[in-house]
mmCIF file of C-alpha atoms in Angstrom:
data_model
loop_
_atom_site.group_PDB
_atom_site.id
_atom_site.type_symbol
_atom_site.label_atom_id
_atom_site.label_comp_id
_atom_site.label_asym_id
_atom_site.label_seq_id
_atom_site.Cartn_x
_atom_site.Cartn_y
_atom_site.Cartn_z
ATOM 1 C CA UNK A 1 37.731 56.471 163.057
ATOM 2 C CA UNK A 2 37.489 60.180 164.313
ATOM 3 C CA UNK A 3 35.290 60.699 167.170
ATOM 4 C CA UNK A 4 34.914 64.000 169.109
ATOM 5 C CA UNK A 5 36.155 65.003 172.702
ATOM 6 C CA UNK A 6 33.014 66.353 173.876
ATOM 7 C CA UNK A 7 30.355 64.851 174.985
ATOM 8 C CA UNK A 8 27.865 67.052 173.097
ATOM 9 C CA UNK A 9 28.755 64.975 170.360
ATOM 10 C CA UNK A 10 28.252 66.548 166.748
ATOM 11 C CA UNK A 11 25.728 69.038 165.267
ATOM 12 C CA UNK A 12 24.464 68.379 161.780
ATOM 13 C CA UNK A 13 24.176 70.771 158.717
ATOM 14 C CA UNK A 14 21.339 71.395 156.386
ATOM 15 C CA UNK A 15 23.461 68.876 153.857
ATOM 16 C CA UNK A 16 23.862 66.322 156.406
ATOM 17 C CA UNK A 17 27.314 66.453 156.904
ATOM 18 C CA UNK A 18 28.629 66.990 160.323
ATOM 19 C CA UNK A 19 29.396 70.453 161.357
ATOM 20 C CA UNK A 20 33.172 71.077 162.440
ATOM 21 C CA UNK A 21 32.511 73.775 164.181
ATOM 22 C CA UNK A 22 33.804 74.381 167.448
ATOM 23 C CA UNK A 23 35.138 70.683 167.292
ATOM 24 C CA UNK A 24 38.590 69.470 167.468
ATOM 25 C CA UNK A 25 39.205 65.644 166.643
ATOM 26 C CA UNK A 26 41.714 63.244 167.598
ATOM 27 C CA UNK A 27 42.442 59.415 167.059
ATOM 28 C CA UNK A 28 43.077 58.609 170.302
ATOM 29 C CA UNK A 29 39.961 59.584 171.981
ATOM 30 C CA UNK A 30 40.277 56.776 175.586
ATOM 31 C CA UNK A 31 43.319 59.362 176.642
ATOM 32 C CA UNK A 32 42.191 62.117 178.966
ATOM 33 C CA UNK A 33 42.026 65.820 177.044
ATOM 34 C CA UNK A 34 44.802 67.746 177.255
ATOM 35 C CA UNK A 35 46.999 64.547 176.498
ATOM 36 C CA UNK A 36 44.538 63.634 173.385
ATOM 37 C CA UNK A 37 44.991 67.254 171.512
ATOM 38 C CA UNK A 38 47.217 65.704 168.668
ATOM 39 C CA UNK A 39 46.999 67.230 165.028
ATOM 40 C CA UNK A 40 44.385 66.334 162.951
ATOM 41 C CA UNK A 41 42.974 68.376 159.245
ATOM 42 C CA UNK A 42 39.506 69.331 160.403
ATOM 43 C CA UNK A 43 39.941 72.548 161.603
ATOM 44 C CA UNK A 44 42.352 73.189 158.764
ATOM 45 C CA UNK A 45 39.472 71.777 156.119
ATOM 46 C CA UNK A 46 36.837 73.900 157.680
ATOM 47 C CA UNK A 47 38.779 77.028 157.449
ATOM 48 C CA UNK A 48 40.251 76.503 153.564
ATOM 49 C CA UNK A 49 36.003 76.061 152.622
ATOM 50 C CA UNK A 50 35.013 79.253 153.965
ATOM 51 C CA UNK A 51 38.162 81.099 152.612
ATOM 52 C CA UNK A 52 37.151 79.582 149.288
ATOM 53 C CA UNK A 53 33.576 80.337 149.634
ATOM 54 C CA UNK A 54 34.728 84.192 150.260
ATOM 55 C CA UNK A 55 33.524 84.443 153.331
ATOM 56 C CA UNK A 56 36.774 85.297 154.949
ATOM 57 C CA UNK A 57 37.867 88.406 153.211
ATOM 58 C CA UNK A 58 39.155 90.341 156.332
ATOM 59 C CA UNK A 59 41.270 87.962 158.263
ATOM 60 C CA UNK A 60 43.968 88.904 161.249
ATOM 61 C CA UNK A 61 46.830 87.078 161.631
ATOM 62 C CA UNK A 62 48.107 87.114 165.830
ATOM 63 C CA UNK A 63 51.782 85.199 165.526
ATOM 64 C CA UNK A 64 54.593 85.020 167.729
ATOM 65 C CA UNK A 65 57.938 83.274 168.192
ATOM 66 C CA UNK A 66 56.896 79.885 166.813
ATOM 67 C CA UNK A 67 56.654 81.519 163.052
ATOM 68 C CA UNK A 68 60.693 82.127 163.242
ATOM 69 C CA UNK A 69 62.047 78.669 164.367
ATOM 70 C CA UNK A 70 62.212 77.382 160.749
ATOM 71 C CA UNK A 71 64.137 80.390 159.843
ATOM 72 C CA UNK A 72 66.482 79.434 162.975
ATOM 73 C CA UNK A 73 65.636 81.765 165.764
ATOM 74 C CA UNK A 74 64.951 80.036 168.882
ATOM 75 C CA UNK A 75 61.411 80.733 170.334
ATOM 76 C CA UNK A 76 61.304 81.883 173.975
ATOM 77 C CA UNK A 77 59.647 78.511 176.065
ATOM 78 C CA UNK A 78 60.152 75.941 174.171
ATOM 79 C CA UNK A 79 61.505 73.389 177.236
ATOM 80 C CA UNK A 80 65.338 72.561 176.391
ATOM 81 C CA UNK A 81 65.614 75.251 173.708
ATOM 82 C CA UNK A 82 63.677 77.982 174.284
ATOM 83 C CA UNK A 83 65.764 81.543 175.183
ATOM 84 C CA UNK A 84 64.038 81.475 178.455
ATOM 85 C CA UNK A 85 65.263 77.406 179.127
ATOM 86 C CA UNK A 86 69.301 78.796 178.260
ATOM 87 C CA UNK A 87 70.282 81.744 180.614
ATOM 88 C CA UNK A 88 71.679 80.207 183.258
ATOM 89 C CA UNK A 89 75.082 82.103 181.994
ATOM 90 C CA UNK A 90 73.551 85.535 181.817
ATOM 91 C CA UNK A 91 73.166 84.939 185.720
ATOM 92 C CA UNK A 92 69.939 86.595 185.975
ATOM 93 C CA UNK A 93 67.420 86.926 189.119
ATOM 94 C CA UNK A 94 64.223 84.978 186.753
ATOM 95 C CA UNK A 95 64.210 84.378 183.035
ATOM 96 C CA UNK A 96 62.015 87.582 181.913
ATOM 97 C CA UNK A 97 64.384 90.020 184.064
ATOM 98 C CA UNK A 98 66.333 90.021 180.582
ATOM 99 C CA UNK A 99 63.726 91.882 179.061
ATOM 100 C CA UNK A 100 62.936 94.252 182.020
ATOM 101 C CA UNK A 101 63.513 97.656 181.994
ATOM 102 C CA UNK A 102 64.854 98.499 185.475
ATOM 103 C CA UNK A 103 66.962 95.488 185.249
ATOM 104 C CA UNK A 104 68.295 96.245 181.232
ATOM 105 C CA UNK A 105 68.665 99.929 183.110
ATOM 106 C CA UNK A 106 71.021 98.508 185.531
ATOM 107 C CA UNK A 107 72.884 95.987 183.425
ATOM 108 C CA UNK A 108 72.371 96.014 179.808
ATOM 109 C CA UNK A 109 75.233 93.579 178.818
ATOM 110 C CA UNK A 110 72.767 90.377 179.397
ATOM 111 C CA UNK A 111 70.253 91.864 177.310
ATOM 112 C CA UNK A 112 72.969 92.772 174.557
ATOM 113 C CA UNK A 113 74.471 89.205 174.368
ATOM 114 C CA UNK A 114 71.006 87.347 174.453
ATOM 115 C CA UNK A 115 70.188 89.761 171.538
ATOM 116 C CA UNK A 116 72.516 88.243 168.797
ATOM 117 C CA UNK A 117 70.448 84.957 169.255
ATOM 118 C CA UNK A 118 67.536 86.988 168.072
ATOM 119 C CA UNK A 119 68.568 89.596 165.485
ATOM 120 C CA UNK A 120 67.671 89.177 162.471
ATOM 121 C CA UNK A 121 70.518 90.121 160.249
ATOM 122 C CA UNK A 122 71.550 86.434 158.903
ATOM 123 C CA UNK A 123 68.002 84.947 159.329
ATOM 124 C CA UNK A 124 65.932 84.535 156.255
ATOM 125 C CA UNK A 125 61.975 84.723 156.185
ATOM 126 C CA UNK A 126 60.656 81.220 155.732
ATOM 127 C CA UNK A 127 57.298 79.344 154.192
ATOM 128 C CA UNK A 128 54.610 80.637 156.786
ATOM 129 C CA UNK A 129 55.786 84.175 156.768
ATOM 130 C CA UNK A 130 55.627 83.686 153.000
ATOM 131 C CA UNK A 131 51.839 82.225 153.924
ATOM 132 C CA UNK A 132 50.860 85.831 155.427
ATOM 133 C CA UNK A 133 52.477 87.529 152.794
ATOM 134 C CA UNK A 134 49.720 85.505 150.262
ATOM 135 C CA UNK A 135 47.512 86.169 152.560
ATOM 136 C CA UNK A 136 47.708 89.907 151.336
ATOM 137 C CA UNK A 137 48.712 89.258 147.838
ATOM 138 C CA UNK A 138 45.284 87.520 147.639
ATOM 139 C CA UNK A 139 43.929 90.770 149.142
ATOM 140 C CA UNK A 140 42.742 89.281 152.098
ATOM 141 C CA UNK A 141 44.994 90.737 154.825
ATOM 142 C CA UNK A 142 43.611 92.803 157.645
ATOM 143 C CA UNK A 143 46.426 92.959 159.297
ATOM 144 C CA UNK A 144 49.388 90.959 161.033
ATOM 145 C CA UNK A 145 49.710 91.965 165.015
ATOM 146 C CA UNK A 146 53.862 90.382 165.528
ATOM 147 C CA UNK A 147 54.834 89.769 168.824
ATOM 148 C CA UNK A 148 58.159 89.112 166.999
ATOM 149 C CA UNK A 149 61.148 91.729 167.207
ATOM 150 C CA UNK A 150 62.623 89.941 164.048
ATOM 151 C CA UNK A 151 61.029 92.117 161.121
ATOM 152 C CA UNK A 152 60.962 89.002 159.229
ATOM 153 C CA UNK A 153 57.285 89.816 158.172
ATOM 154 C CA UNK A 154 58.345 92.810 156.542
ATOM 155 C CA UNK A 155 61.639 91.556 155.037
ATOM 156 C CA UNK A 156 59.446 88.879 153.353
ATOM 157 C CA UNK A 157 57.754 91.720 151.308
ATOM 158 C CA UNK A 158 54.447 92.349 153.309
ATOM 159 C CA UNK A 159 53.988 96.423 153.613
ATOM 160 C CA UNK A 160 54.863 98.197 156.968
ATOM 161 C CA UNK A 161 51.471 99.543 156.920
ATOM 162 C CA UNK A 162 49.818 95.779 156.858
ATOM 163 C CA UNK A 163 52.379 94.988 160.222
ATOM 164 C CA UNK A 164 51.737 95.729 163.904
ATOM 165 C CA UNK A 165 55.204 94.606 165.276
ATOM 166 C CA UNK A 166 53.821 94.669 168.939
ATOM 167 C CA UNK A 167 56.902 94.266 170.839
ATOM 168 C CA UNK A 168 59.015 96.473 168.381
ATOM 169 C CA UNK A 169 62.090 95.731 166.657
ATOM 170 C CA UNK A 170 65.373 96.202 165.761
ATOM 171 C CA UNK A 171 64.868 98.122 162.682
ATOM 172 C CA UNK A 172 65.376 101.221 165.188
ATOM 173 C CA UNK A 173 67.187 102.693 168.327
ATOM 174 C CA UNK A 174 67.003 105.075 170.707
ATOM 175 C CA UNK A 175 68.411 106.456 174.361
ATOM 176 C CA UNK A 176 66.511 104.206 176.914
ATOM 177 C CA UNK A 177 66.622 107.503 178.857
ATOM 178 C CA UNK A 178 66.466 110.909 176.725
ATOM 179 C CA UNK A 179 64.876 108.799 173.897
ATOM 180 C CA UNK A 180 67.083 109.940 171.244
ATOM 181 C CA UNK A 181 66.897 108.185 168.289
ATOM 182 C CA UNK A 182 69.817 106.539 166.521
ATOM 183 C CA UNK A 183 70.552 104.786 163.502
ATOM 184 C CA UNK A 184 70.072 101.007 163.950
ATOM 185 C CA UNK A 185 73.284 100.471 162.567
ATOM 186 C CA UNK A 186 75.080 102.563 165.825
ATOM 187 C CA UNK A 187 73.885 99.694 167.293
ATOM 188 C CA UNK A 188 75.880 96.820 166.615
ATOM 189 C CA UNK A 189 74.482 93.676 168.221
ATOM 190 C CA UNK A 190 77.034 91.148 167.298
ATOM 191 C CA UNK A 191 80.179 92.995 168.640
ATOM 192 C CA UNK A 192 80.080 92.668 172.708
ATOM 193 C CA UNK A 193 79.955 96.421 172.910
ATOM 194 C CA UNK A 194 77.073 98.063 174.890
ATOM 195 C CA UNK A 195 76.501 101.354 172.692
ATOM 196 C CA UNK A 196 76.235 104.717 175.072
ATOM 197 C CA UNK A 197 74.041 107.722 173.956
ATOM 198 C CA UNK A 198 76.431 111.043 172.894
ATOM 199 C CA UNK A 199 74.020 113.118 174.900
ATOM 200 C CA UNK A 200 73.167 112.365 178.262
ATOM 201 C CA UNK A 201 75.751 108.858 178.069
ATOM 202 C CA UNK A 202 72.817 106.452 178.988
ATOM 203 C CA UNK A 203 72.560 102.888 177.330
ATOM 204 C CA UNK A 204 70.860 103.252 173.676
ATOM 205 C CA UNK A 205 68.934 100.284 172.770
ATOM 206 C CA UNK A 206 67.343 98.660 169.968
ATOM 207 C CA UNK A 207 63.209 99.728 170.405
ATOM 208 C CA UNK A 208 62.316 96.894 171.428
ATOM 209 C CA UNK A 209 59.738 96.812 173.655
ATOM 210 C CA UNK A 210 60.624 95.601 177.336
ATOM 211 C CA UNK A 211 58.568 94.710 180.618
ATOM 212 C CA UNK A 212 57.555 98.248 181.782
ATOM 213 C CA UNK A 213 57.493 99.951 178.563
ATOM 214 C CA UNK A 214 54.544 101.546 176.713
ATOM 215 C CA UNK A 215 53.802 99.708 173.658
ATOM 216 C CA UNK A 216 53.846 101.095 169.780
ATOM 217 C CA UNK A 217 50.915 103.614 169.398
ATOM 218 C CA UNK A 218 50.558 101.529 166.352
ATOM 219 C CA UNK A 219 49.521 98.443 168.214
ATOM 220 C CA UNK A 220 46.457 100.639 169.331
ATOM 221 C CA UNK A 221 44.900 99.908 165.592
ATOM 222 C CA UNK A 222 43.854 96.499 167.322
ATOM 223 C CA UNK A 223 40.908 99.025 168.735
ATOM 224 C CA UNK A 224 39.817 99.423 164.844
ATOM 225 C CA UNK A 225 40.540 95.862 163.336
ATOM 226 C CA UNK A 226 39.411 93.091 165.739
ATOM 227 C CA UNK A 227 35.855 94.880 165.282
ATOM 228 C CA UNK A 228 36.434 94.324 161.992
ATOM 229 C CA UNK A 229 37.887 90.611 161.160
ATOM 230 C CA UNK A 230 36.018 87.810 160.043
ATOM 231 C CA UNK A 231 38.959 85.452 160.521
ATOM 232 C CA UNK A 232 41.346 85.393 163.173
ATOM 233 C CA UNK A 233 44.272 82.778 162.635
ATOM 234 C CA UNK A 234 46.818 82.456 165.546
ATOM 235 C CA UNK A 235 50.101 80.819 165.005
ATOM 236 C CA UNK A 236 53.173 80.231 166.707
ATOM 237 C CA UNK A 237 52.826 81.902 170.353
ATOM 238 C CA UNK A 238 51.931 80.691 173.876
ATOM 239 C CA UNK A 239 49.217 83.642 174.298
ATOM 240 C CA UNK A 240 51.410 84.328 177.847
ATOM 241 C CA UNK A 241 52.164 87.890 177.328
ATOM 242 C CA UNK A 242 49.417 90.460 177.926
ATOM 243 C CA UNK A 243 48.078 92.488 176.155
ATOM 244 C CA UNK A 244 48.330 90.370 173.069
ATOM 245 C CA UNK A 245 47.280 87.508 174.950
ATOM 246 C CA UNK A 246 43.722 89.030 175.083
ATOM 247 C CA UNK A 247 43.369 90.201 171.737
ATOM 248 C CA UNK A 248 42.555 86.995 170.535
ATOM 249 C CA UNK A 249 39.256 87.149 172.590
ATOM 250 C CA UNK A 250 37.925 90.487 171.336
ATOM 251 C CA UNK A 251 37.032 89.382 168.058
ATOM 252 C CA UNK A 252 33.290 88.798 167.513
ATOM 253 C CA UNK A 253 31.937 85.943 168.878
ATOM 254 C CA UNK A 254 30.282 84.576 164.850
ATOM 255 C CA UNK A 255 34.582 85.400 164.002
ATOM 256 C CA UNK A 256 35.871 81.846 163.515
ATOM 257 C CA UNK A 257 39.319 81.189 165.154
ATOM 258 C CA UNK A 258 42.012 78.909 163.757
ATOM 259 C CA UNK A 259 44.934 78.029 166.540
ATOM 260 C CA UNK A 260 48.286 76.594 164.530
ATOM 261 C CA UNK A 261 50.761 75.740 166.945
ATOM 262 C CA UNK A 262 52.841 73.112 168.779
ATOM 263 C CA UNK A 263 49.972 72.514 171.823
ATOM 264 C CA UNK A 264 47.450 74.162 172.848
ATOM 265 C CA UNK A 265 47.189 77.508 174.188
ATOM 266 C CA UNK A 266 45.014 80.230 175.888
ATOM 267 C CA UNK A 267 41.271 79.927 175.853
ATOM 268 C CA UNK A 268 41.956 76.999 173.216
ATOM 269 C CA UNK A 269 43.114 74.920 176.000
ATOM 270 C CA UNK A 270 39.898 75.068 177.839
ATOM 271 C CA UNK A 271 37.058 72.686 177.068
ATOM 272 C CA UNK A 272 34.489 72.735 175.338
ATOM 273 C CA UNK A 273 35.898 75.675 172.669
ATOM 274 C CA UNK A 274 33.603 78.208 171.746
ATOM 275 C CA UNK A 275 31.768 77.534 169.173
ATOM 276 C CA UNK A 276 33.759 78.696 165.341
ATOM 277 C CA UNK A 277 37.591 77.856 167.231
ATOM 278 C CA UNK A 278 39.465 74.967 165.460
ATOM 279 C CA UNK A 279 42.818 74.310 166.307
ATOM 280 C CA UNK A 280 45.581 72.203 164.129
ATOM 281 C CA UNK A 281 48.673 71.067 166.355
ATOM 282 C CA UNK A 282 51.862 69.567 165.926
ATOM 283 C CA UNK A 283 54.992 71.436 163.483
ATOM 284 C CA UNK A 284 53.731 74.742 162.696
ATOM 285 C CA UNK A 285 55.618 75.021 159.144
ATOM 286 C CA UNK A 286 54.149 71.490 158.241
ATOM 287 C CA UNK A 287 50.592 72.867 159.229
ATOM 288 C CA UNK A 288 51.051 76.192 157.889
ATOM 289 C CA UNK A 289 52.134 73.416 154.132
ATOM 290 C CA UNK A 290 49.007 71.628 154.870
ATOM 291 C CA UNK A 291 46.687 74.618 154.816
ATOM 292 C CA UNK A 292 48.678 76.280 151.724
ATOM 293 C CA UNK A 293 47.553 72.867 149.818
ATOM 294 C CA UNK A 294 44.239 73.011 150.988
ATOM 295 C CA UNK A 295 43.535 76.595 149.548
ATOM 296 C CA UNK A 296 45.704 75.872 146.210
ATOM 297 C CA UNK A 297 48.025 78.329 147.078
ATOM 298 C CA UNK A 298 51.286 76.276 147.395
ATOM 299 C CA UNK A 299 52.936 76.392 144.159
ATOM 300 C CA UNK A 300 52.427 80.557 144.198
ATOM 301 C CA UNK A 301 53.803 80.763 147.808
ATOM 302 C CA UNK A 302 56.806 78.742 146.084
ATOM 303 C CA UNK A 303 57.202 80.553 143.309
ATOM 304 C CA UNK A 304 56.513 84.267 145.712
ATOM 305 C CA UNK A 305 59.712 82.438 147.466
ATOM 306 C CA UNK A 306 61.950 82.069 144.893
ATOM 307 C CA UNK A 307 61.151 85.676 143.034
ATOM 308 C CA UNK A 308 61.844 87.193 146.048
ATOM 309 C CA UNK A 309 64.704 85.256 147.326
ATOM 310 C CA UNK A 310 66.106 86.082 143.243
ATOM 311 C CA UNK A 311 65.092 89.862 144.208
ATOM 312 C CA UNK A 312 66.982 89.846 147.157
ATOM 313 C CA UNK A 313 70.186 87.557 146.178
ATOM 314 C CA UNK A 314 70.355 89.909 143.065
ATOM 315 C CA UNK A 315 69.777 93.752 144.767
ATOM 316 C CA UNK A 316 73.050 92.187 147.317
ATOM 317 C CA UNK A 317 75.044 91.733 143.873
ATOM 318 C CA UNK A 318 74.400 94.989 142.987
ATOM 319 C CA UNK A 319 75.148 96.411 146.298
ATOM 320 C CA UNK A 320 78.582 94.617 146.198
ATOM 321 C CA UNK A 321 79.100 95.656 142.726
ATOM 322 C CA UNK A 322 77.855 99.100 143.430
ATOM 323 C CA UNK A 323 80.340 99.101 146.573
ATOM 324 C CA UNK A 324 83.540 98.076 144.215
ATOM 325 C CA UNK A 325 82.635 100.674 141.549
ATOM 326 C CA UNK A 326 82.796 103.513 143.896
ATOM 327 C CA UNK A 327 85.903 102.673 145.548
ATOM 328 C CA UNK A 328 87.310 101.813 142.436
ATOM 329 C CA UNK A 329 86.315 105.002 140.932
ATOM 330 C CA UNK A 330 87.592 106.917 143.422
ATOM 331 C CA UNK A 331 90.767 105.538 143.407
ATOM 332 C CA UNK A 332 90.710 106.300 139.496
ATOM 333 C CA UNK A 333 89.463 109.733 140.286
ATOM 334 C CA UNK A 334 92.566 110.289 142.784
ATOM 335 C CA UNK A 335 94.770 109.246 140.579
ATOM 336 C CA UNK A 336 93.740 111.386 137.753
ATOM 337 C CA UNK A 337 93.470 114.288 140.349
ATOM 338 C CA UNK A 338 97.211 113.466 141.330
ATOM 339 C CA UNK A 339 98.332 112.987 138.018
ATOM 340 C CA UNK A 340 96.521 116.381 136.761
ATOM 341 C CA UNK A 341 97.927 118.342 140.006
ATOM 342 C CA UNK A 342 101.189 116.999 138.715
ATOM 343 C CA UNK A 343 101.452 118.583 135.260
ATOM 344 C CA UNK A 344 99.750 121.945 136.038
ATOM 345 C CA UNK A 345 102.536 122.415 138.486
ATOM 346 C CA UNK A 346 105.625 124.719 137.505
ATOM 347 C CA UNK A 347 108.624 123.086 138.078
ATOM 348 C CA UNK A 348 110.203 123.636 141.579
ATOM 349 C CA UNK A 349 113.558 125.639 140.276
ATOM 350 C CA UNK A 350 111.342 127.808 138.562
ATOM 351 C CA UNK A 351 110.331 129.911 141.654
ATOM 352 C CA UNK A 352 113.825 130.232 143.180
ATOM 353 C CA UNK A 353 116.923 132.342 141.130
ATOM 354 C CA UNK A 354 116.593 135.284 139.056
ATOM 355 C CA UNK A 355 114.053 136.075 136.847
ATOM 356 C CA UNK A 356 114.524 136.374 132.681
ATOM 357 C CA UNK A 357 114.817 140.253 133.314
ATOM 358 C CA UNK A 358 117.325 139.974 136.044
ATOM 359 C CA UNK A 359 114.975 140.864 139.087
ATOM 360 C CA UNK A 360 114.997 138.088 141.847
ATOM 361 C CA UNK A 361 111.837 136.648 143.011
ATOM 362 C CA UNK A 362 111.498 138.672 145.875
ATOM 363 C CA UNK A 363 111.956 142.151 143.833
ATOM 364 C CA UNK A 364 109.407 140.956 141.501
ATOM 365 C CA UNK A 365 106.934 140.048 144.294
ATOM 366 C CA UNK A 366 107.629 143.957 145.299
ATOM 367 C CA UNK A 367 107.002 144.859 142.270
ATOM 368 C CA UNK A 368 103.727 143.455 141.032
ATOM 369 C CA UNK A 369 102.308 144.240 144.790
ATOM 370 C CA UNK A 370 103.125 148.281 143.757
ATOM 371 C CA UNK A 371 101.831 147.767 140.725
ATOM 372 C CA UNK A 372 98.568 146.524 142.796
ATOM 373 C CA UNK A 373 98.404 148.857 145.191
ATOM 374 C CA UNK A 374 99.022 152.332 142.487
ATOM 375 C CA UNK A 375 96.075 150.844 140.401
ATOM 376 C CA UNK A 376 93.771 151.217 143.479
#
């Protein structure tokens, strides 16, 4: 049997059903508190009523690292794997030094070769950034503040103006130090080569934003939207990095909260929670399943999946296909260019020897030049 880990025990609605709110439940309730946070469906049951009732129509989505795991990009603390837990080869002074700017100023090859670990070209979007993208297919997207440099939220199909990528990305690059933009693609991550600005001959890098850099101006919507929200769901972060750590607390206090992650985090690993937060912990992509099946939404997140996947997988045919066609009609184009060059040309005897009237070439090149000249 569930029991709660407060001692306030549990308030009682009008229908005389326990209220879950601002409780999180756990069947092993003799172990002390933080150990006893283990998953459990009430939060997650809570939450799918009131998005059913309609009284969640503006919801914010906070998400960081933990979202792209399942599409194989390794989060950044995860003990053993994380990015942070693996740089003892990059030889730096303290794990974040990768991503500072004085240091990436000094010695950007760390930076460069940590970076193929995270960009996104192979990497695929996967089921929960498919969940936010229903999120605003159902027309109930506020808006999705990334802490992810991925893109994946955008490559999944949700529109750049429903996407706060707080930390940047790689879509874009510029001179660290004249901030000249470049194309993305003049910076290749997966070659070993640190790319050099053909202006001032600084390092260009992908704008992504590092330790000592301003953020986006976009991320300054947040000012506009928390105000606004009457759901806030975080997923997938550790709520370490300011500013977006604090975000999550300037929602209205009425806002529920719904924590998905691997432990928990922030003010969610406090206790008591405030009153509206509900947390679900363990596998976020298993959660993220869970909460699909709750609202009814799974088999049109599976089918969203496929079309787009099909959408994808079929514009990359057409690309390929597009590719061969031009080189191959160039090469047919050339060829009919060389083979019409090759008939229109008099013969090569024909401009050396005497002429039919006897002149040689050169007297009739005198010739028609007087002729020229006494007709001006």
């Amino acid at each position: 049997m569930f029991k709660s880990l407060f001692s306030e025990g549990t308030e009682t609605r009008a229908d005389g059903e326990p209220s879950l709110e601002g409780q999180f439940f756990t069947s092993e309730p003799d172990q002390p508190s933080h150990a006893a946070k283990s998953p459990s469906c009430g939060g997650l049951t809570t939450i799918a009523r009131l998005m059913k009732l309609g009284r969640c129509k503006k919801v914010l989505v906070v998400a960081g690292a933990g979202i792209s795991t399942a599409s194989g990009i390794p989060d950044f603390r995860t003990p053993g794997t994380g990015l942070y837990a693996n740089l003892e080869k990059f030889n730096v002074p303290y794990p974040e030094a990768i991503f500072n700017i004085d240091y990436f100023s000094n010695d950007p090859q760390p930076f460069f070769s940590l970076a193929k670990a995270l960009y996104p070209g192979s990497h695929r979007p996967n089921y929960i950034h498919y969940f936010i993208r229903m999120l605003h297919h159902k027309g109930l997207l506020l808006r999705v503040y990334t802490q992810n440099i991925d893109g994946l939220e955008k490559v999944c199909g949700i529109p750049d103006d429903k996407v706060v990528e707080a930390h940047g990305s790689f879509a874009t690059a510029s001179c660290h130090l004249c901030y000249t933009p470049f194309p993305a693609e003049d910076v290749d991550i997966m070659n070993d080569k640190v790319p050099v600005c053909s202006f001032c001959s600084a390092t260009v890098k992908p704008d992504v934003v590092f330790f000592g850099e301003d953020l986006p101006q976009k991320y300054f919507l947040h000012t506009k939207d928390f105000p606004k929200a009457d759901l806030l769901i975080i997923m997938g972060t550790s709520l370490q990095i300011e500013p977006c750590a604090s975000l999550v607390n300037t929602v209205r206090s009425s806002v529920p909260r719904l924590l998905l992650n691997r432990h928990a985090v922030g003010a969610f690993d406090q206790v008591p929670l405030r009153r509206g937060d509900h947390m679900e912990l363990g596998d976020l992509e298993v959660t993220v399943r869970r909460f699909a099946d709750l609202l009814g939404w799974n088999h049109e997140i599976q089918d969203l999946m496929r079309s787009h996947e099909a959408a994808v997988s079929l514009n990359s045919k057409l690309s390929i296909f597009v590719s061969s066609w031009t080189v191959m009609t160039l090469f047919l184009l050339m060829q009919s260019i060389g083979a019409l060059v090759s008939c229109c040309s008099p013969p090569l005897t024909a401009s050396r020897g005497r002429s039919s009237d006897g002149d040689t070439d050169s007297e009739t090149d005198s010739k028609s030049s007087t002729s020229y000249n006494s007709n001006q």
